[in-house]
Amino acid sequence: MTGDPLFAPINFGEISCANRIVMAPMTRSRAAPGDVVTGLHQQYYGERADAGLVITEGTQPSIHGKGYCRTPGLHEQSQIDAWRAVTGRVHAAGGRVVVQLMHVGRVASRHNKPPGARTVAPSAVRASVQMYTDAAGMQDCDEPEALTLAEIPAVVEEYAHSARLARAAGFDGVELHAASGYLPMQFLTANTNLRRDAYGGAAANRARFVVEIMEAICGAVGASRVGMRICPANPFNDVEDPEPELTYGSLLDAVAPLGIAYLHVVRSPRRAVDAFAIARRHYSGPIIVNDGFHGDSAREAIRGGVGDAVSFARHFIGNPDLVRRLRDGLPLAGFDRHTLYTPGPHGYVDYPRAPA
Ligand SMILES: Cc1cc2nc3c(=O)[nH]c(=O)nc-3n(C[C@H](O)[C@H](O)[C@H](O)COP(=O)(O)O)c2cc1C
């Protein structure tokens, strides 16, 4: 590869991307009532569409998958219509965009859920985590109901259905959020999965739910439009995995034959665990690496074969023109953490571009 490795084109399955700068998924809690995206989302994503690939904020595939305030959904016609305007904006700017499907499982408060929504998990183990709710301020997470064996196929189908709707909404593909201690990772991890049936116990059993989701999504939209995000051994949201190589080796060995578009790997916060190396050992397709990269370290990661592309989250918040800044070596702006999750345009679409 000659020239700037960040600007070499890359194909993730059928998704052809102009460069290797990926916008990482970021929950920003700006959805309107009905969990629909708005004109603000069109502007926010449209302005960042010169990334090779934009990955949206975590988006619930069903009402049961919602846990936080003001997160968008992708299960109703109104939500499809609203997302279509976002994907249209990204495509009009020459970009590519996939939706991240995120089911929070037990990381939820009923105060943030619509009527009729359940809180489910592999086992009835409450997350020792608090979350913000618009209705009642900070709240403990609710104790989840353990999914019965008979209920699991319907949850898997929620993902597949949402993936089909994603294509109807104009997305180039979908990414399964299997990191950050949400429902898929709750199945993968022994302290949150106490099941004694085919979905619990040995690593291959703990991986089964995620593998079934991946098979279902790939069946729905084609594997060449499906990615998966993992972060081995991340304790975020009260999960604890003492054997990440075993867990993720099992998962990736089972997913590998599907031939998915990409694997998105977040660096492990545990120094002894090299998540990128685990990924390379068990998966031979394109890998997007994430966490803590800046321009030069991203170039180094691609040149050194650690990853094939690099995703940036926080740098994209305050730099709508991050791609240009990386290309031209311009300084990067910071961001205000107080407006990360607040409603409205402030701190979302009002960060300036660098002077021309
Ligand atoms: C405000 C914010 C919201 C986030 N929301 C999500 C999310 O919805 N899904 C997800 O997989 N990761 C989410 N993340 C994690 C980022 O995608 C990324 O892994 C992390 O910020 C590290 O990358 P960075 O160093 O480039 O910021 C979020 C991060 C931030 C800062």
CSV table of C-alpha atoms and ligand atoms in Angstrom, one decimal:
chain,number,residue,atom,x,y,z
A,1,MET,CA,0.0,0.0,0.0
A,2,THR,CA,1.5,3.3,-1.0
A,3,GLY,CA,0.4,6.7,0.1
A,4,ASP,CA,-1.7,7.4,3.2
A,5,PRO,CA,-3.1,4.0,4.3
A,6,LEU,CA,-6.1,5.7,5.8
A,7,PHE,CA,-7.2,6.8,2.4
A,8,ALA,CA,-6.9,3.5,0.5
A,9,PRO,CA,-10.3,2.2,-0.5
A,10,ILE,CA,-11.6,-0.9,1.1
A,11,ASN,CA,-14.5,-3.3,0.6
A,12,PHE,CA,-16.4,-4.7,3.5
A,13,GLY,CA,-18.2,-7.5,1.7
A,14,GLU,CA,-20.5,-5.7,-0.8
A,15,ILE,CA,-20.0,-2.4,0.9
A,16,SER,CA,-17.3,-0.5,-1.0
A,17,CYS,CA,-15.8,2.3,1.0
A,18,ALA,CA,-13.7,5.2,-0.3
A,19,ASN,CA,-11.3,5.2,2.7
A,20,ARG,CA,-10.5,3.3,5.9
A,21,ILE,CA,-11.7,5.9,8.4
A,22,VAL,CA,-14.8,4.5,10.1
A,23,MET,CA,-17.2,6.5,12.2
A,24,ALA,CA,-17.7,4.4,15.3
A,25,PRO,CA,-21.2,3.9,16.8
A,26,MET,CA,-22.2,6.5,19.4
A,27,THR,CA,-25.4,6.8,21.3
A,28,ARG,CA,-26.3,10.4,21.5
A,29,SER,CA,-29.9,10.2,22.8
A,30,ARG,CA,-31.5,12.7,20.4
A,31,ALA,CA,-34.4,10.5,19.1
A,32,ALA,CA,-37.9,12.0,19.1
A,33,PRO,CA,-40.9,10.4,20.8
A,34,GLY,CA,-41.7,7.2,19.1
A,35,ASP,CA,-37.9,6.5,19.0
A,36,VAL,CA,-37.6,8.1,15.6
A,37,VAL,CA,-34.6,9.9,14.2
A,38,THR,CA,-35.0,13.5,13.1
A,39,GLY,CA,-33.6,16.2,10.9
A,40,LEU,CA,-30.8,16.7,13.4
A,41,HIS,CA,-29.7,13.1,12.7
A,42,GLN,CA,-29.8,13.8,9.0
A,43,GLN,CA,-27.4,16.8,9.5
A,44,TYR,CA,-25.2,15.0,12.0
A,45,TYR,CA,-24.6,11.9,9.9
A,46,GLY,CA,-24.7,13.8,6.6
A,47,GLU,CA,-21.9,16.0,7.7
A,48,ARG,CA,-19.7,13.0,8.6
A,49,ALA,CA,-20.5,11.0,5.5
A,50,ASP,CA,-17.0,11.4,4.0
A,51,ALA,CA,-15.9,8.7,6.4
A,52,GLY,CA,-15.4,5.5,4.5
A,53,LEU,CA,-18.2,4.0,6.6
A,54,VAL,CA,-20.6,5.5,9.1
A,55,ILE,CA,-21.9,3.2,11.8
A,56,THR,CA,-24.9,4.6,13.5
A,57,GLU,CA,-25.6,4.9,17.2
A,58,GLY,CA,-26.9,1.7,18.9
A,59,THR,CA,-30.5,1.2,17.7
A,60,GLN,CA,-33.0,-1.2,19.3
A,61,PRO,CA,-34.5,-3.9,17.1
A,62,SER,CA,-37.6,-4.1,19.3
A,63,ILE,CA,-39.2,-2.2,22.1
A,64,HIS,CA,-37.7,-4.8,24.5
A,65,GLY,CA,-34.2,-3.9,23.4
A,66,LYS,CA,-34.5,-0.3,24.6
A,67,GLY,CA,-32.8,0.7,27.9
A,68,TYR,CA,-31.6,4.3,27.7
A,69,CYS,CA,-33.4,7.5,27.1
A,70,ARG,CA,-34.2,8.7,23.6
A,71,THR,CA,-32.4,5.9,21.6
A,72,PRO,CA,-33.8,5.3,18.2
A,73,GLY,CA,-35.6,2.1,17.1
A,74,LEU,CA,-35.8,0.1,13.9
A,75,HIS,CA,-38.9,-1.9,14.2
A,76,GLU,CA,-41.8,0.4,13.1
A,77,GLN,CA,-42.7,2.0,9.8
A,78,SER,CA,-42.3,5.5,11.2
A,79,GLN,CA,-38.8,4.6,12.2
A,80,ILE,CA,-38.0,3.2,8.8
A,81,ASP,CA,-39.2,6.3,7.1
A,82,ALA,CA,-37.2,8.6,9.4
A,83,TRP,CA,-34.0,6.5,8.9
A,84,ARG,CA,-34.5,6.6,5.1
A,85,ALA,CA,-34.0,10.3,5.2
A,86,VAL,CA,-30.7,9.8,7.1
A,87,THR,CA,-29.4,7.1,4.7
A,88,GLY,CA,-30.4,9.3,1.8
A,89,ARG,CA,-28.3,12.2,3.1
A,90,VAL,CA,-25.2,10.0,3.6
A,91,HIS,CA,-25.6,8.4,0.2
A,92,ALA,CA,-26.1,11.8,-1.5
A,93,ALA,CA,-22.7,12.8,0.0
A,94,GLY,CA,-21.1,9.7,-1.4
A,95,GLY,CA,-20.9,7.8,1.9
A,96,ARG,CA,-21.9,4.4,3.2
A,97,VAL,CA,-23.8,3.7,6.3
A,98,VAL,CA,-24.7,0.7,8.4
A,99,VAL,CA,-27.0,0.6,11.4
A,100,GLN,CA,-25.8,-0.8,14.7
A,101,LEU,CA,-28.5,-3.1,16.2
A,102,MET,CA,-28.3,-2.9,20.0
A,103,HIS,CA,-30.4,-4.8,22.4
A,104,VAL,CA,-29.5,-3.8,25.9
A,105,GLY,CA,-30.9,-6.9,27.7
A,106,ARG,CA,-30.6,-6.3,31.4
A,107,VAL,CA,-28.9,-2.8,31.2
A,108,ALA,CA,-32.3,-1.1,31.4
A,109,SER,CA,-34.6,0.9,33.5
A,110,ARG,CA,-38.4,0.6,33.1
A,111,HIS,CA,-38.5,4.4,33.2
A,112,ASN,CA,-36.8,4.5,29.8
A,113,LYS,CA,-39.0,1.8,28.2
A,114,PRO,CA,-42.3,2.1,26.3
A,115,PRO,CA,-45.4,0.5,27.8
A,116,GLY,CA,-45.4,-3.3,27.3
A,117,ALA,CA,-41.6,-3.6,26.9
A,118,ARG,CA,-39.9,-6.3,28.9
A,119,THR,CA,-36.4,-6.4,30.4
A,120,VAL,CA,-34.9,-9.8,29.5
A,121,ALA,CA,-31.5,-11.5,29.8
A,122,PRO,CA,-30.0,-15.0,29.8
A,123,SER,CA,-30.4,-15.2,33.6
A,124,ALA,CA,-32.2,-13.2,36.3
A,125,VAL,CA,-29.1,-11.4,37.5
A,126,ARG,CA,-29.4,-7.7,38.0
A,127,ALA,CA,-26.6,-5.4,36.6
A,128,SER,CA,-25.0,-3.5,39.4
A,129,VAL,CA,-25.2,-0.3,37.3
A,130,GLN,CA,-27.2,2.9,37.5
A,131,MET,CA,-28.5,4.8,34.5
A,132,TYR,CA,-30.1,8.2,33.8
A,133,THR,CA,-33.8,8.4,33.1
A,134,ASP,CA,-35.8,11.4,32.0
A,135,ALA,CA,-38.7,10.4,34.2
A,136,ALA,CA,-36.9,9.8,37.5
A,137,GLY,CA,-33.2,10.8,37.3
A,138,MET,CA,-30.6,8.2,38.2
A,139,GLN,CA,-32.0,4.7,38.7
A,140,ASP,CA,-30.7,1.2,39.4
A,141,CYS,CA,-31.1,-1.2,36.5
A,142,ASP,CA,-34.1,-3.5,36.8
A,143,GLU,CA,-33.8,-7.1,37.6
A,144,PRO,CA,-34.3,-8.9,34.2
A,145,GLU,CA,-36.5,-11.9,33.4
A,146,ALA,CA,-34.5,-14.9,32.3
A,147,LEU,CA,-35.5,-15.8,28.7
A,148,THR,CA,-37.0,-19.3,28.5
A,149,LEU,CA,-35.7,-21.7,25.9
A,150,ALA,CA,-39.0,-21.3,24.0
A,151,GLU,CA,-38.6,-17.5,23.9
A,152,ILE,CA,-35.1,-17.3,22.5
A,153,PRO,CA,-36.0,-17.8,18.8
A,154,ALA,CA,-38.4,-14.8,18.9
A,155,VAL,CA,-35.6,-12.6,20.2
A,156,VAL,CA,-33.3,-13.8,17.4
A,157,GLU,CA,-36.1,-13.1,14.9
A,158,GLU,CA,-36.4,-9.5,16.2
A,159,TYR,CA,-32.9,-8.9,15.0
A,160,ALA,CA,-33.5,-10.5,11.6
A,161,HIS,CA,-36.7,-8.5,11.1
A,162,SER,CA,-34.9,-5.3,12.0
A,163,ALA,CA,-32.1,-6.1,9.6
A,164,ARG,CA,-34.6,-6.5,6.8
A,165,LEU,CA,-36.1,-3.2,7.8
A,166,ALA,CA,-32.6,-1.7,7.7
A,167,ARG,CA,-32.3,-2.5,4.1
A,168,ALA,CA,-35.8,-1.1,3.5
A,169,ALA,CA,-34.6,2.1,5.1
A,170,GLY,CA,-31.6,2.3,2.7
A,171,PHE,CA,-28.8,1.1,5.0
A,172,ASP,CA,-25.9,-0.6,3.3
A,173,GLY,CA,-25.8,-3.2,6.0
A,174,VAL,CA,-26.1,-3.9,9.7
A,175,GLU,CA,-23.7,-4.3,12.6
A,176,LEU,CA,-24.5,-6.5,15.6
A,177,HIS,CA,-23.5,-4.9,18.8
A,178,ALA,CA,-22.0,-7.9,20.7
A,179,ALA,CA,-19.9,-5.7,23.1
A,180,SER,CA,-20.3,-3.4,26.1
A,181,GLY,CA,-22.2,-5.8,28.3
A,182,TYR,CA,-25.5,-5.7,26.4
A,183,LEU,CA,-27.7,-8.7,25.6
A,184,PRO,CA,-25.4,-10.7,23.3
A,185,MET,CA,-22.4,-10.2,25.6
A,186,GLN,CA,-24.6,-11.1,28.6
A,187,PHE,CA,-25.0,-14.5,26.9
A,188,LEU,CA,-21.3,-14.7,26.1
A,189,THR,CA,-20.2,-14.0,29.6
A,190,ALA,CA,-20.2,-16.5,32.5
A,191,ASN,CA,-21.2,-14.1,35.4
A,192,THR,CA,-24.3,-13.0,33.5
A,193,ASN,CA,-25.2,-16.3,32.0
A,194,LEU,CA,-26.0,-19.0,34.6
A,195,ARG,CA,-28.0,-21.1,32.2
A,196,ARG,CA,-27.7,-24.9,32.3
A,197,ASP,CA,-29.3,-25.5,28.9
A,198,ALA,CA,-27.7,-25.4,25.4
A,199,TYR,CA,-27.1,-21.6,25.8
A,200,GLY,CA,-25.0,-21.7,29.0
A,201,GLY,CA,-22.0,-23.4,30.4
A,202,ALA,CA,-19.2,-24.2,28.0
A,203,ALA,CA,-17.9,-21.4,25.7
A,204,ALA,CA,-19.5,-22.8,22.6
A,205,ASN,CA,-22.9,-22.8,24.4
A,206,ARG,CA,-22.5,-19.2,25.6
A,207,ALA,CA,-21.7,-18.2,22.0
A,208,ARG,CA,-24.8,-20.0,20.6
A,209,PHE,CA,-27.2,-17.1,21.0
A,210,VAL,CA,-24.9,-14.7,19.2
A,211,VAL,CA,-24.1,-17.2,16.5
A,212,GLU,CA,-27.8,-17.8,15.9
A,213,ILE,CA,-28.4,-14.0,15.7
A,214,MET,CA,-25.6,-13.7,13.1
A,215,GLU,CA,-27.0,-16.6,11.1
A,216,ALA,CA,-30.4,-15.1,11.2
A,217,ILE,CA,-29.2,-11.6,10.2
A,218,CYS,CA,-27.0,-13.0,7.4
A,219,GLY,CA,-30.0,-15.1,6.2
A,220,ALA,CA,-32.1,-11.9,6.2
A,221,VAL,CA,-29.8,-9.5,4.3
A,222,GLY,CA,-26.8,-11.5,3.1
A,223,ALA,CA,-23.6,-12.0,5.0
A,224,SER,CA,-21.7,-9.6,2.8
A,225,ARG,CA,-23.7,-6.8,4.4
A,226,VAL,CA,-23.3,-7.8,8.1
A,227,GLY,CA,-20.7,-6.8,10.6
A,228,MET,CA,-20.2,-7.7,14.2
A,229,ARG,CA,-18.7,-5.7,17.1
A,230,ILE,CA,-16.9,-7.3,20.0
A,231,CYS,CA,-14.8,-6.2,22.9
A,232,PRO,CA,-13.3,-9.2,24.6
A,233,ALA,CA,-12.9,-8.9,28.4
A,234,ASN,CA,-14.4,-5.4,28.7
A,235,PRO,CA,-16.0,-5.3,32.2
A,236,PHE,CA,-18.3,-2.4,31.2
A,237,ASN,CA,-21.9,-2.9,32.5
A,238,ASP,CA,-20.8,-5.4,35.2
A,239,VAL,CA,-19.7,-8.3,33.0
A,240,GLU,CA,-16.7,-10.4,33.9
A,241,ASP,CA,-15.0,-12.9,31.5
A,242,PRO,CA,-11.9,-14.6,32.9
A,243,GLU,CA,-11.4,-16.6,29.7
A,244,PRO,CA,-11.8,-14.2,26.7
A,245,GLU,CA,-9.6,-16.2,24.3
A,246,LEU,CA,-11.9,-19.2,24.9
A,247,THR,CA,-15.1,-17.2,24.7
A,248,TYR,CA,-14.2,-15.2,21.6
A,249,GLY,CA,-12.3,-18.0,19.9
A,250,SER,CA,-15.5,-20.1,20.1
A,251,LEU,CA,-17.6,-17.3,18.9
A,252,LEU,CA,-15.4,-16.3,15.9
A,253,ASP,CA,-14.7,-19.9,14.9
A,254,ALA,CA,-18.5,-20.4,14.6
A,255,VAL,CA,-19.1,-17.1,12.8
A,256,ALA,CA,-16.1,-17.4,10.4
A,257,PRO,CA,-17.9,-19.8,7.9
A,258,LEU,CA,-20.7,-17.2,7.4
A,259,GLY,CA,-18.3,-14.9,5.5
A,260,ILE,CA,-19.4,-11.7,7.1
A,261,ALA,CA,-18.5,-8.2,5.7
A,262,TYR,CA,-16.3,-7.2,8.7
A,263,LEU,CA,-15.4,-7.7,12.3
A,264,HIS,CA,-15.2,-4.6,14.5
A,265,VAL,CA,-12.9,-5.1,17.5
A,266,VAL,CA,-12.6,-2.7,20.4
A,267,ARG,CA,-9.3,-2.8,22.3
A,268,SER,CA,-9.6,-4.7,25.6
A,269,PRO,CA,-9.2,-2.5,28.7
A,270,ARG,CA,-7.3,-5.5,30.2
A,271,ARG,CA,-3.7,-5.1,29.3
A,272,ALA,CA,-3.0,-8.8,29.2
A,273,VAL,CA,-5.7,-9.4,26.6
A,274,ASP,CA,-4.8,-8.5,23.0
A,275,ALA,CA,-8.3,-8.4,21.4
A,276,PHE,CA,-6.9,-7.5,18.0
A,277,ALA,CA,-4.6,-10.6,18.0
A,278,ILE,CA,-7.5,-12.9,19.2
A,279,ALA,CA,-9.5,-11.5,16.3
A,280,ARG,CA,-6.8,-12.2,13.7
A,281,ARG,CA,-6.3,-15.7,15.0
A,282,HIS,CA,-9.9,-16.6,14.6
A,283,TYR,CA,-11.2,-14.5,11.7
A,284,SER,CA,-9.7,-14.0,8.3
A,285,GLY,CA,-11.9,-11.2,6.9
A,286,PRO,CA,-11.5,-7.4,7.2
A,287,ILE,CA,-11.1,-6.1,10.7
A,288,ILE,CA,-11.9,-2.6,11.9
A,289,VAL,CA,-10.0,-1.7,15.1
A,290,ASN,CA,-11.1,0.8,17.7
A,291,ASP,CA,-10.3,2.7,20.8
A,292,GLY,CA,-8.0,5.5,21.5
A,293,PHE,CA,-6.6,6.0,18.0
A,294,HIS,CA,-5.5,9.2,16.4
A,295,GLY,CA,-4.3,9.7,12.9
A,296,ASP,CA,-0.7,8.4,13.2
A,297,SER,CA,-1.5,5.5,15.4
A,298,ALA,CA,-4.3,4.5,13.0
A,299,ARG,CA,-2.0,4.6,10.0
A,300,GLU,CA,0.5,2.5,12.0
A,301,ALA,CA,-2.2,-0.1,12.8
A,302,ILE,CA,-3.1,-0.5,9.2
A,303,ARG,CA,0.5,-0.6,7.9
A,304,GLY,CA,1.4,-3.1,10.6
A,305,GLY,CA,-1.6,-5.3,9.7
A,306,VAL,CA,-3.2,-5.0,13.2
A,307,GLY,CA,-6.4,-3.9,11.5
A,308,ASP,CA,-7.6,-3.1,8.0
A,309,ALA,CA,-9.5,0.0,8.9
A,310,VAL,CA,-9.8,2.1,12.1
A,311,SER,CA,-12.9,3.5,13.7
A,312,PHE,CA,-13.0,6.8,15.6
A,313,ALA,CA,-15.8,7.8,18.0
A,314,ARG,CA,-14.9,10.7,20.3
A,315,HIS,CA,-12.9,12.6,17.6
A,316,PHE,CA,-16.0,12.6,15.4
A,317,ILE,CA,-18.0,14.4,18.1
A,318,GLY,CA,-16.3,17.8,17.9
A,319,ASN,CA,-14.9,17.4,14.4
A,320,PRO,CA,-17.6,17.1,11.8
A,321,ASP,CA,-14.8,17.4,9.3
A,322,LEU,CA,-12.6,14.8,11.0
A,323,VAL,CA,-11.8,13.1,7.6
A,324,ARG,CA,-10.4,16.3,6.1
A,325,ARG,CA,-8.5,17.2,9.3
A,326,LEU,CA,-6.8,13.7,9.3
A,327,ARG,CA,-6.0,14.1,5.6
A,328,ASP,CA,-4.5,17.5,5.9
A,329,GLY,CA,-2.9,17.1,9.4
A,330,LEU,CA,-5.1,19.8,11.0
A,331,PRO,CA,-5.5,20.0,14.7
A,332,LEU,CA,-8.4,18.2,16.3
A,333,ALA,CA,-11.1,19.9,18.4
A,334,GLY,CA,-12.3,18.5,21.7
A,335,PHE,CA,-15.9,18.2,22.8
A,336,ASP,CA,-18.2,19.0,25.7
A,337,ARG,CA,-19.1,15.9,27.7
A,338,HIS,CA,-22.1,17.6,29.3
A,339,THR,CA,-24.0,17.6,26.0
A,340,LEU,CA,-23.2,14.1,24.9
A,341,TYR,CA,-26.6,12.8,25.7
A,342,THR,CA,-28.8,15.9,26.0
A,343,PRO,CA,-31.7,16.5,23.6
A,344,GLY,CA,-31.5,19.1,20.9
A,345,PRO,CA,-28.9,20.6,18.5
A,346,HIS,CA,-26.5,22.0,21.1
A,347,GLY,CA,-23.3,19.9,21.4
A,348,TYR,CA,-24.5,17.7,18.5
A,349,VAL,CA,-24.6,19.6,15.2
A,350,ASP,CA,-23.1,23.0,16.2
A,351,TYR,CA,-19.4,22.1,16.3
A,352,PRO,CA,-17.6,24.2,13.7
A,353,ARG,CA,-15.5,22.9,10.8
A,354,ALA,CA,-11.9,23.9,10.6
A,355,PRO,CA,-11.3,27.1,8.6
A,356,ALA,CA,-10.8,26.5,4.9
B,1,LIG,C1,-20.9,9.3,23.6
B,1,LIG,C2,-20.5,7.9,23.2
B,1,LIG,C3,-21.5,7.0,22.9
B,1,LIG,C4,-21.2,5.6,22.6
B,1,LIG,N1,-22.2,4.8,22.2
B,1,LIG,C5,-21.9,3.6,21.7
B,1,LIG,C6,-22.9,2.7,21.0
B,1,LIG,O1,-24.0,3.1,20.9
B,1,LIG,N2,-22.5,1.5,20.5
B,1,LIG,C7,-21.2,1.1,20.7
B,1,LIG,O2,-20.8,0.0,20.2
B,1,LIG,N3,-20.2,1.9,21.2
B,1,LIG,C8,-20.5,3.1,21.7
B,1,LIG,N4,-19.5,3.9,22.2
B,1,LIG,C9,-18.1,3.4,22.2
B,1,LIG,C10,-17.4,4.0,21.0
B,1,LIG,O3,-17.9,3.4,19.8
B,1,LIG,C11,-15.9,3.6,21.0
B,1,LIG,O4,-15.7,2.3,21.1
B,1,LIG,C12,-15.2,4.3,22.2
B,1,LIG,O5,-15.5,5.7,22.3
B,1,LIG,C13,-13.6,4.3,21.9
B,1,LIG,O6,-13.3,4.9,20.7
B,1,LIG,P1,-12.6,6.3,20.6
B,1,LIG,O7,-11.3,6.3,21.4
B,1,LIG,O8,-12.4,6.5,19.1
B,1,LIG,O9,-13.6,7.3,21.1
B,1,LIG,C14,-19.8,5.2,22.6
B,1,LIG,C15,-18.9,6.1,23.0
B,1,LIG,C16,-19.2,7.4,23.3
B,1,LIG,C17,-18.1,8.4,23.6
